[in-house]
Coordinates of C-alpha atoms in Angstrom, one line a residue:
Chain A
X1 CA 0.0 0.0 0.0
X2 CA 1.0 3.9 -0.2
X3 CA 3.4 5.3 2.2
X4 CA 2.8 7.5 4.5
X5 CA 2.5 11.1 3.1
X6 CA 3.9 14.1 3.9
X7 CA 1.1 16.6 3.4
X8 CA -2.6 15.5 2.4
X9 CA -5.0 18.5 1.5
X10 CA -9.0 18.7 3.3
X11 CA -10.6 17.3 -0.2
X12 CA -8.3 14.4 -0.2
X13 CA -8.4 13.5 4.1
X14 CA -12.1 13.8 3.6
X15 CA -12.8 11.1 0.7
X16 CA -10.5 8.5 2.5
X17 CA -12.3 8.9 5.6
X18 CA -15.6 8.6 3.3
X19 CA -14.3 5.3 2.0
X20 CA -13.4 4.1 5.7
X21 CA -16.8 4.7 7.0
X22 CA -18.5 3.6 3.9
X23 CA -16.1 0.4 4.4
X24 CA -17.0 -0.1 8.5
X25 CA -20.8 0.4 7.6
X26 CA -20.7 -2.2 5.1
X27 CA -19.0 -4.6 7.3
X28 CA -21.3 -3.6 10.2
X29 CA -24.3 -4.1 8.2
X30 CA -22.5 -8.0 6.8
X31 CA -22.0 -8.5 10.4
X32 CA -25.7 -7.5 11.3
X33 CA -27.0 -9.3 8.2
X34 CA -24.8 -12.4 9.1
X35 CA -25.9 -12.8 13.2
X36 CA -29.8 -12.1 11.3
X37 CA -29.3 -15.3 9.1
X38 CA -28.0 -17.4 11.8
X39 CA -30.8 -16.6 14.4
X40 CA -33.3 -17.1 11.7
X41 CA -32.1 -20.6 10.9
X42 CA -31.6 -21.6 14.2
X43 CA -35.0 -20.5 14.8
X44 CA -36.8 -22.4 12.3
X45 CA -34.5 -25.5 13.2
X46 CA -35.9 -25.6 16.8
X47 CA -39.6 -25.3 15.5
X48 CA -38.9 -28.5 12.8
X49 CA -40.4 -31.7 14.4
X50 CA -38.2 -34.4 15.2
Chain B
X1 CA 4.6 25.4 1.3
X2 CA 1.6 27.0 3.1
X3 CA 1.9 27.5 7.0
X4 CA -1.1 25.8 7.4
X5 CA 0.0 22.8 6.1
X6 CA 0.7 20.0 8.9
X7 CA 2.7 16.8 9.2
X8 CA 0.4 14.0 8.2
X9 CA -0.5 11.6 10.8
X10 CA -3.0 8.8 11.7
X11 CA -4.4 7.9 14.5
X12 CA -3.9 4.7 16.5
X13 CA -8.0 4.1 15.6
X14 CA -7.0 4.6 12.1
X15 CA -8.7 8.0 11.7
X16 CA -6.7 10.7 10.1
X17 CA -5.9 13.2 12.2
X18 CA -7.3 16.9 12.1
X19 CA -3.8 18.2 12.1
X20 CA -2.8 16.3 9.4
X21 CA -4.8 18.6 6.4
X22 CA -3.6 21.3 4.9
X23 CA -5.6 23.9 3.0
X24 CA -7.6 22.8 0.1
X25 CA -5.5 24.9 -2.1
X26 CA -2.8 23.3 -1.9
X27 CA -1.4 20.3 -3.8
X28 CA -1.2 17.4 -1.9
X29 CA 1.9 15.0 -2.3
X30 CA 2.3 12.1 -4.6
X31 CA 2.4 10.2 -1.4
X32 CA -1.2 11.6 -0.5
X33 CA -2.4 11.5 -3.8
X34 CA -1.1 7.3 -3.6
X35 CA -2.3 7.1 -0.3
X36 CA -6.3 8.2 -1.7
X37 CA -5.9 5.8 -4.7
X38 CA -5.2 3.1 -2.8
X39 CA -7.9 3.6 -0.3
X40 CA -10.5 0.8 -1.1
X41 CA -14.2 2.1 -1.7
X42 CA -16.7 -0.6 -0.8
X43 CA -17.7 -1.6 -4.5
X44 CA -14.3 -2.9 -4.6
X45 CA -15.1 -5.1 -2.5
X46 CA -17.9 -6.6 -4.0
X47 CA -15.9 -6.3 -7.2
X48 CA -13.8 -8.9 -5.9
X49 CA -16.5 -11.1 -5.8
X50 CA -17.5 -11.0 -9.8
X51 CA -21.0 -9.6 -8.9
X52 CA -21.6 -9.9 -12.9
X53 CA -21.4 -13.9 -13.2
X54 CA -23.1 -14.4 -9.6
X55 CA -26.7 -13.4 -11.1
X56 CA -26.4 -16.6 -12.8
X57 CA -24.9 -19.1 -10.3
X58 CA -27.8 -17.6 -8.3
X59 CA -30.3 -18.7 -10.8
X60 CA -29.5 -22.0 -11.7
X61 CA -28.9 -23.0 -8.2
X62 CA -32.6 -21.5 -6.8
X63 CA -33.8 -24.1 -10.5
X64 CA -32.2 -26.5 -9.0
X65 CA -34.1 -25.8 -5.6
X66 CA -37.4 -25.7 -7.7
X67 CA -37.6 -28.4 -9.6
X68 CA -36.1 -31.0 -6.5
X69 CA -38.8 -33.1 -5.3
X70 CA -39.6 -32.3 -1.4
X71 CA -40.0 -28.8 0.2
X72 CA -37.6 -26.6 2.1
X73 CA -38.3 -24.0 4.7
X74 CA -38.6 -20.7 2.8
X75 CA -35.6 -19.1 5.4
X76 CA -33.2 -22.5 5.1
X77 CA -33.4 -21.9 1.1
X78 CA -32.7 -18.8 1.3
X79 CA -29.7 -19.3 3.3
X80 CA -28.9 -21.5 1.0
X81 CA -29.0 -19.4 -1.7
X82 CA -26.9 -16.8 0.2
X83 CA -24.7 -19.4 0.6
X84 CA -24.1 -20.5 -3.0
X85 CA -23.8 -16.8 -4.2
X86 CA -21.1 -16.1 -1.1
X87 CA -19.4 -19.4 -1.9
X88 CA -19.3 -18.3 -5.8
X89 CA -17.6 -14.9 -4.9
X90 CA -15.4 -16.2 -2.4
X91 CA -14.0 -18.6 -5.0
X92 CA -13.8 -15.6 -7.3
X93 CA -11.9 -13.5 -4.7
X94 CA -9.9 -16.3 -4.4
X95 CA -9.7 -16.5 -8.4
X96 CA -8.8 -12.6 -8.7
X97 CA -5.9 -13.1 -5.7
X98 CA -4.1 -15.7 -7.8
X99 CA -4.4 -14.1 -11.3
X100 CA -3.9 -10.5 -10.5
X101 CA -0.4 -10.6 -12.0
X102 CA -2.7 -11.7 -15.7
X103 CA -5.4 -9.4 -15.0
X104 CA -2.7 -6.5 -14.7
X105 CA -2.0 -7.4 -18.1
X106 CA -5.7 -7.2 -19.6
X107 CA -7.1 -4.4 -20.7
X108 CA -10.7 -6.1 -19.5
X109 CA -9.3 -6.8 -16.3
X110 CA -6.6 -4.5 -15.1
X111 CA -8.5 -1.8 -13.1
X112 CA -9.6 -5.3 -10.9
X113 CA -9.4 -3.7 -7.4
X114 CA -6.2 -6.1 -6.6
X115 CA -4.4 -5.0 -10.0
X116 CA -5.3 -1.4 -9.6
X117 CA -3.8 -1.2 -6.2
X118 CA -7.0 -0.8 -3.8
X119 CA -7.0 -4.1 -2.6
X120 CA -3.6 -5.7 -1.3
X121 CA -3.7 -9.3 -2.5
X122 CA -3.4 -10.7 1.4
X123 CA -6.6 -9.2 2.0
X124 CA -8.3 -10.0 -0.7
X125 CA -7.0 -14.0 0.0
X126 CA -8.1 -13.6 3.3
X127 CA -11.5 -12.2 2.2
X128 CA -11.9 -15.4 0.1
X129 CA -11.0 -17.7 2.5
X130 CA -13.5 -16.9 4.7
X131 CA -16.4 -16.3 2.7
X132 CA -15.5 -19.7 1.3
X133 CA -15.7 -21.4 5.3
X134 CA -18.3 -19.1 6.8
X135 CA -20.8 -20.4 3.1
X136 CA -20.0 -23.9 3.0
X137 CA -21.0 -23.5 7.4
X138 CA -24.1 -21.9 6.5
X139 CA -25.1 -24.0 4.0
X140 CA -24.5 -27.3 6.3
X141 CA -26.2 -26.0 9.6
X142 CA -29.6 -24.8 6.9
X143 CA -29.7 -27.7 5.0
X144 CA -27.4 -30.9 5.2
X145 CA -23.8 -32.3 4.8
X146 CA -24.3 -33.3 1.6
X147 CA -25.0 -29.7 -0.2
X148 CA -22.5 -28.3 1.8
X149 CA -19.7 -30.8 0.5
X150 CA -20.5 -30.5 -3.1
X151 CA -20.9 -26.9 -1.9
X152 CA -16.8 -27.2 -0.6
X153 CA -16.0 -29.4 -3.6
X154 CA -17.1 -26.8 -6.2
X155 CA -15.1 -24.0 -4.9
X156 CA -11.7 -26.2 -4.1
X157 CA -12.7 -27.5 -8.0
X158 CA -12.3 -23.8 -9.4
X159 CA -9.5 -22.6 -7.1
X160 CA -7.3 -25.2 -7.4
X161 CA -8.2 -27.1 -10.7
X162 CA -9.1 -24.2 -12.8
X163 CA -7.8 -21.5 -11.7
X164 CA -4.2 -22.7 -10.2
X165 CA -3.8 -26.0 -12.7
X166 CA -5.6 -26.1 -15.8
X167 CA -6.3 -22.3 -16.5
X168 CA -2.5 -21.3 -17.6
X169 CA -1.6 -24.3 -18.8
X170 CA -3.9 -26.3 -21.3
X171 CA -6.7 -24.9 -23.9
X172 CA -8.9 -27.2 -22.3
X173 CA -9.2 -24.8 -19.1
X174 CA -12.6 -23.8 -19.6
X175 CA -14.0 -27.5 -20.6
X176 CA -13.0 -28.7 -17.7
X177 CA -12.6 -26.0 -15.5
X178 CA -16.3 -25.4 -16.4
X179 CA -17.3 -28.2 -14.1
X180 CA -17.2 -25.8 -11.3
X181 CA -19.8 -23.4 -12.8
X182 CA -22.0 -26.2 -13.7
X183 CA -22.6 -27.4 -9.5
X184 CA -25.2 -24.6 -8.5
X185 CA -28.3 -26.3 -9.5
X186 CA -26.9 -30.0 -8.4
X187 CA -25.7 -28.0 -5.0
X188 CA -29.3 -26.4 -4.7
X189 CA -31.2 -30.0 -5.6
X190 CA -28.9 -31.4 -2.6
X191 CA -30.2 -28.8 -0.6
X192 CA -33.5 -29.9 -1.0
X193 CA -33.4 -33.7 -0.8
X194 CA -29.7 -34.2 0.5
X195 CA -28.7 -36.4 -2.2
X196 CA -27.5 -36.3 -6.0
X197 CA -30.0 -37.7 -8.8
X198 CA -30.0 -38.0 -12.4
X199 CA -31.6 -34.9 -13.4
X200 CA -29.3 -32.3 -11.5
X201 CA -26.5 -34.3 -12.9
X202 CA -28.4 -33.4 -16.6
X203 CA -28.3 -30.3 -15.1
X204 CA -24.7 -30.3 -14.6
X205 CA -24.2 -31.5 -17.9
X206 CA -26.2 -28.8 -19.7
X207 CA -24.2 -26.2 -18.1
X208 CA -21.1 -28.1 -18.8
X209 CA -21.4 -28.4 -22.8
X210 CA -22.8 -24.1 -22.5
X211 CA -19.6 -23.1 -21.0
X212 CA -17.6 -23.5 -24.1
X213 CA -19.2 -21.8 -26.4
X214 CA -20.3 -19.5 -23.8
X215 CA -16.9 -18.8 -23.1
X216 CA -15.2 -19.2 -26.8
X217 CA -17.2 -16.6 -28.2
X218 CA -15.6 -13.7 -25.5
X219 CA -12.1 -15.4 -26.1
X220 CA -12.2 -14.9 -29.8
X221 CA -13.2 -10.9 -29.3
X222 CA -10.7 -11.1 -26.0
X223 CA -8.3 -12.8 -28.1
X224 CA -5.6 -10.4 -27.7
X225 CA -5.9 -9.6 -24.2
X226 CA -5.3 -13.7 -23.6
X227 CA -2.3 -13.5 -25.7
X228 CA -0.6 -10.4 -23.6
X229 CA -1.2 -11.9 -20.7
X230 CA -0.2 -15.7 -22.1
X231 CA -3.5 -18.0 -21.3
X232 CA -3.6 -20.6 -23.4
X233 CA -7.3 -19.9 -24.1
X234 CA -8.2 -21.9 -27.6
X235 CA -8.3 -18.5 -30.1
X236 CA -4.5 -18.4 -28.9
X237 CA -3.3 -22.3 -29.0
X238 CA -5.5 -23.3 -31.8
X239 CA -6.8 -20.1 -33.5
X240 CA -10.1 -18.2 -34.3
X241 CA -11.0 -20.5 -36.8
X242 CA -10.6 -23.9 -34.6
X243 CA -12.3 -22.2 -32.0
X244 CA -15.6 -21.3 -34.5
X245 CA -15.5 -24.8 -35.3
X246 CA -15.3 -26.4 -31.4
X247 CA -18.2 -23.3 -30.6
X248 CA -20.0 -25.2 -33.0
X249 CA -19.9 -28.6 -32.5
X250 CA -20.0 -28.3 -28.6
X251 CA -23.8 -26.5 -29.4
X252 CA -24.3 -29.2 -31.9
X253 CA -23.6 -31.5 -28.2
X254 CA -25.5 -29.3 -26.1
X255 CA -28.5 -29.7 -27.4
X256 CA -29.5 -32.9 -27.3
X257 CA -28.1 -32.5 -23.7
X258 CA -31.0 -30.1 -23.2
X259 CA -34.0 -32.5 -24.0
X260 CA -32.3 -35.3 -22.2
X261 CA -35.1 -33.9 -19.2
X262 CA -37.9 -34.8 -21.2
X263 CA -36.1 -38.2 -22.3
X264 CA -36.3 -39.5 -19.3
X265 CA -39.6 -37.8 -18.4
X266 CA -38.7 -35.7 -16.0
X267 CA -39.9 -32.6 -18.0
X268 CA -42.9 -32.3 -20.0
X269 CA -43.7 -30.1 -23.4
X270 CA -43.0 -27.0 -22.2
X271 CA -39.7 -27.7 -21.6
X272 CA -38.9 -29.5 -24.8
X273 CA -40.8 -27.2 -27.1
X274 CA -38.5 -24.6 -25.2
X275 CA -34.8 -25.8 -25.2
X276 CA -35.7 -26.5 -29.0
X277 CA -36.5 -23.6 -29.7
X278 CA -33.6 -21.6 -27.2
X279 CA -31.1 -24.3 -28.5
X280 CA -32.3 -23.9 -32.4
X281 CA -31.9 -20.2 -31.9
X282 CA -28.3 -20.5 -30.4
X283 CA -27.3 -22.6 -33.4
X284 CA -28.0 -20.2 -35.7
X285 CA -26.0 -17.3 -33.4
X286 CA -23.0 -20.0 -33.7
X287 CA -23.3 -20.6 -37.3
X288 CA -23.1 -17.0 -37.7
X289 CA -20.0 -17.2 -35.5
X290 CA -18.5 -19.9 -37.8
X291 CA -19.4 -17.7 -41.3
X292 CA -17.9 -14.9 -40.0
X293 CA -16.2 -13.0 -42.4
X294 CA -12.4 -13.5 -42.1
X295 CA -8.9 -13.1 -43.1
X296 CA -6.6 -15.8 -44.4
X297 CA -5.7 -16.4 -40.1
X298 CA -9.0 -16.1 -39.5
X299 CA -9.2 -13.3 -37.8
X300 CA -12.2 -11.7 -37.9
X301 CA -13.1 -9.1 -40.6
X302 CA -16.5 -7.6 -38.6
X303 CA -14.2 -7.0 -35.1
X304 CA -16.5 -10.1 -34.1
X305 CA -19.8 -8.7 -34.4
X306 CA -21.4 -12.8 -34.3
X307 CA -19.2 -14.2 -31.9
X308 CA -20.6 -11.0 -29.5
X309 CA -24.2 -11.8 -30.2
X310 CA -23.6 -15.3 -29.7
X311 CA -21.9 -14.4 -26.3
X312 CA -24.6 -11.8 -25.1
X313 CA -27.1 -14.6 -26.2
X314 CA -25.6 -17.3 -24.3
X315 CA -26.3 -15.7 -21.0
X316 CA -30.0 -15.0 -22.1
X317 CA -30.1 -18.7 -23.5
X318 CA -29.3 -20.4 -20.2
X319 CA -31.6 -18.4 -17.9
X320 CA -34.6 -19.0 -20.9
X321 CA -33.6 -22.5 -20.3
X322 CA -33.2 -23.2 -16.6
X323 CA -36.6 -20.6 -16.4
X324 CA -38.3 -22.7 -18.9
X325 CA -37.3 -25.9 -17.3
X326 CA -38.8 -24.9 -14.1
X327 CA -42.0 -23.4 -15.6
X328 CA -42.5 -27.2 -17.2
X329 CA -42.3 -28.4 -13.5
X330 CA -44.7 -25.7 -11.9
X331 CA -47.1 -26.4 -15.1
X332 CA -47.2 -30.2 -14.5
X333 CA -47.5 -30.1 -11.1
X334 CA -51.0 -27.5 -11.2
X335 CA -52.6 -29.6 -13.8
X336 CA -51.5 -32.9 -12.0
X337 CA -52.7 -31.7 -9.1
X338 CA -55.6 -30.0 -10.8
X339 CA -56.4 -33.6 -12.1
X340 CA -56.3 -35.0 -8.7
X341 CA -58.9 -32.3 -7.1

């Protein structure tokens, strides 16, 4: 990846801190979507008769 | 330099720090200006999935789910599903990890998030590898060991025998390597009645004998791009004119493939009438393909204006196919039943 740089102007800092936070919500709505799925089959397991 | 201009710095959360801008003015440093463009947006990482050939894993696997005899809980299926279309882009992940030093080479594929510098390749193995374990665990604890194996099996089957054996090393990559595009529906008929039968194996097959000249007909436009980056892809081994000929006899295959459903009675009218028709339609797109006008090489005089169609009508051809074969199944099933009440 890049190095570190020197100088970074305000148009530049703020779109890579709108990629990070586009980035974290994504992953915290994969990680929302993800538990979702897993209480939702776990649900429907427990109700299927044996 | 402008006073206001500060020592960059990020924070231990990762956060760029306030002190670190200067004024907008003022021209960054080609270390900032590397630093943005490797700064991964979110599409890039569903780039590395291959979003564009997932729409039709998706399908063919939720046919396969259809037309299986028994009934699954409307959440399980669609966790299995999910877990196809996760599996499929994990493997592609995986896929776009190993051949980023090919796709840097292609025009088509050198702005790939891994090539173009967003993605570092560690992560983007990383990102595969887990998609790959956390699908094939989904897909076992909704439905049953043996969807999630073939499940396992068809992603190891495209990591490691198309993409890391076959693809840079025999023209046959695609025949065989096409196996592991042709599971979906035999992986979503599994889901349903946890075993393998003889119609999501003609399933298979039918995918299996599309691939080639599915796939053919973009190599002999992407001809060029294979040859810069050295796949052996057919155009480049054997030539455009082998390769019009191999489009056409594996169509001339495929179709009888299609109506092996109805054969064994599996599918009805509506079916057959259909994969005549699709398949008699795809023919002619091939044919086309093979009278293309040409030089002595065979190289294409029209910038291969057929073997486009044929590959744009491909992609229409199998989901007409797989829709029509599951449309047979609803159909026969109302008017059975309908006979019944």
């Amino acid at each position: 990846m890049a190095d570190m740089p020197d100088k970074i102007d305000r148009e530049e800092s703020a779109e890579i801190g709108r990629r990070r936070k586009l980035r974290n919500w994504g992953l915290l709505l994969a990680l929302v979507a993800f538990s979702g799925l897993f209480y939702a089959v776990t649900i429907v397991k427990l109700m299927k008769p044996h | 330099m402008n006073d206001t201009a500060a020592t960059a710095g990020v924070t231990n959360r990762g956060e760029l720090s306030p002190l670190s801008v200067s004024a907008p003015s003022v021209s960054s440093s080609p270390a900032a200006r590397d630093m943005l463009a490797s700064e991964s947006e979110l599409r890039d990482w569903i780039t590395l999935l291959k979003p564009r050939v997932l729409s039709l894993v998706v399908f063919t696997g939720l046919i396969g789910m259809v037309v299986a005899p028994g009934h699954l809980n409307p959440v399980l299926a669609f966790a299995a599903i999910l877990s196809i279309t996760v599996a499929a882009g994990a493997a592609g992940a995986i896929n776009m990890w190993f051949d980023r030093d090919i796709d840097a080479m292609m025009h088509r594929t050198r702005n790939r998030p891994i090539p173009g510098g967003r993605i570092a390749p560690e992560a983007a193995l990383g990102y595969g590898i887990f998609l790959a374990g956390a699908s094939v665990m989904v897909m076992f604890l909704a439905t049953n060991a043996a969807a999630a194996a073939v499940l396992a099996f068809s992603i190891g089957f495209y990591v490691f025998v198309y993409t890391m054996w076959l693809k840079r090393r025999t023209p046959q990559n695609i025949v065989i390597g096409g196996a592991a595009g042709a599971f979906p529906p035999v992986i979503g008929w599994a889901a349903v009645t946890g075993s393998i039968d003889l119609v999501p194996l003609l399933l298979f097959a039918i995918v299996f004998f599309w691939t080639p000249p599915h796939f053919w007909s973009l190599a002999l436009y992407a001809n060029a791009d294979y040859r810069r980056a050295g796949v052996p892809m057919l155009p480049v081994v054997a030539g455009p004119r082998e390769t019009r000929r191999q489009i056409v006899l594996y169509t001339l295959v495929l179709i009888p493939v299609t109506l092996a459903p109805w054969f064994i009675g599996f599918s009805g009218l509506v079916y057959a009438v259909s994969a005549l028709a699709l398949g008699g339609y795809f023919l002619a797109c091939v044919w086309r393909v093979a009278r293309d006008r040409q030089d002595a090489d065979g190289t294409s005089l029209t910038n291969d204006r057929p073997a486009r169609a044929a590959f744009k009508y491909s992609i229409l051809y199998l989901f007409l196919l797989f829709g029509a074969f599951a449309l047979d199944r609803i159909v026969g099933v109302v008017s059975l039943s309908q006979l019944i009440g």
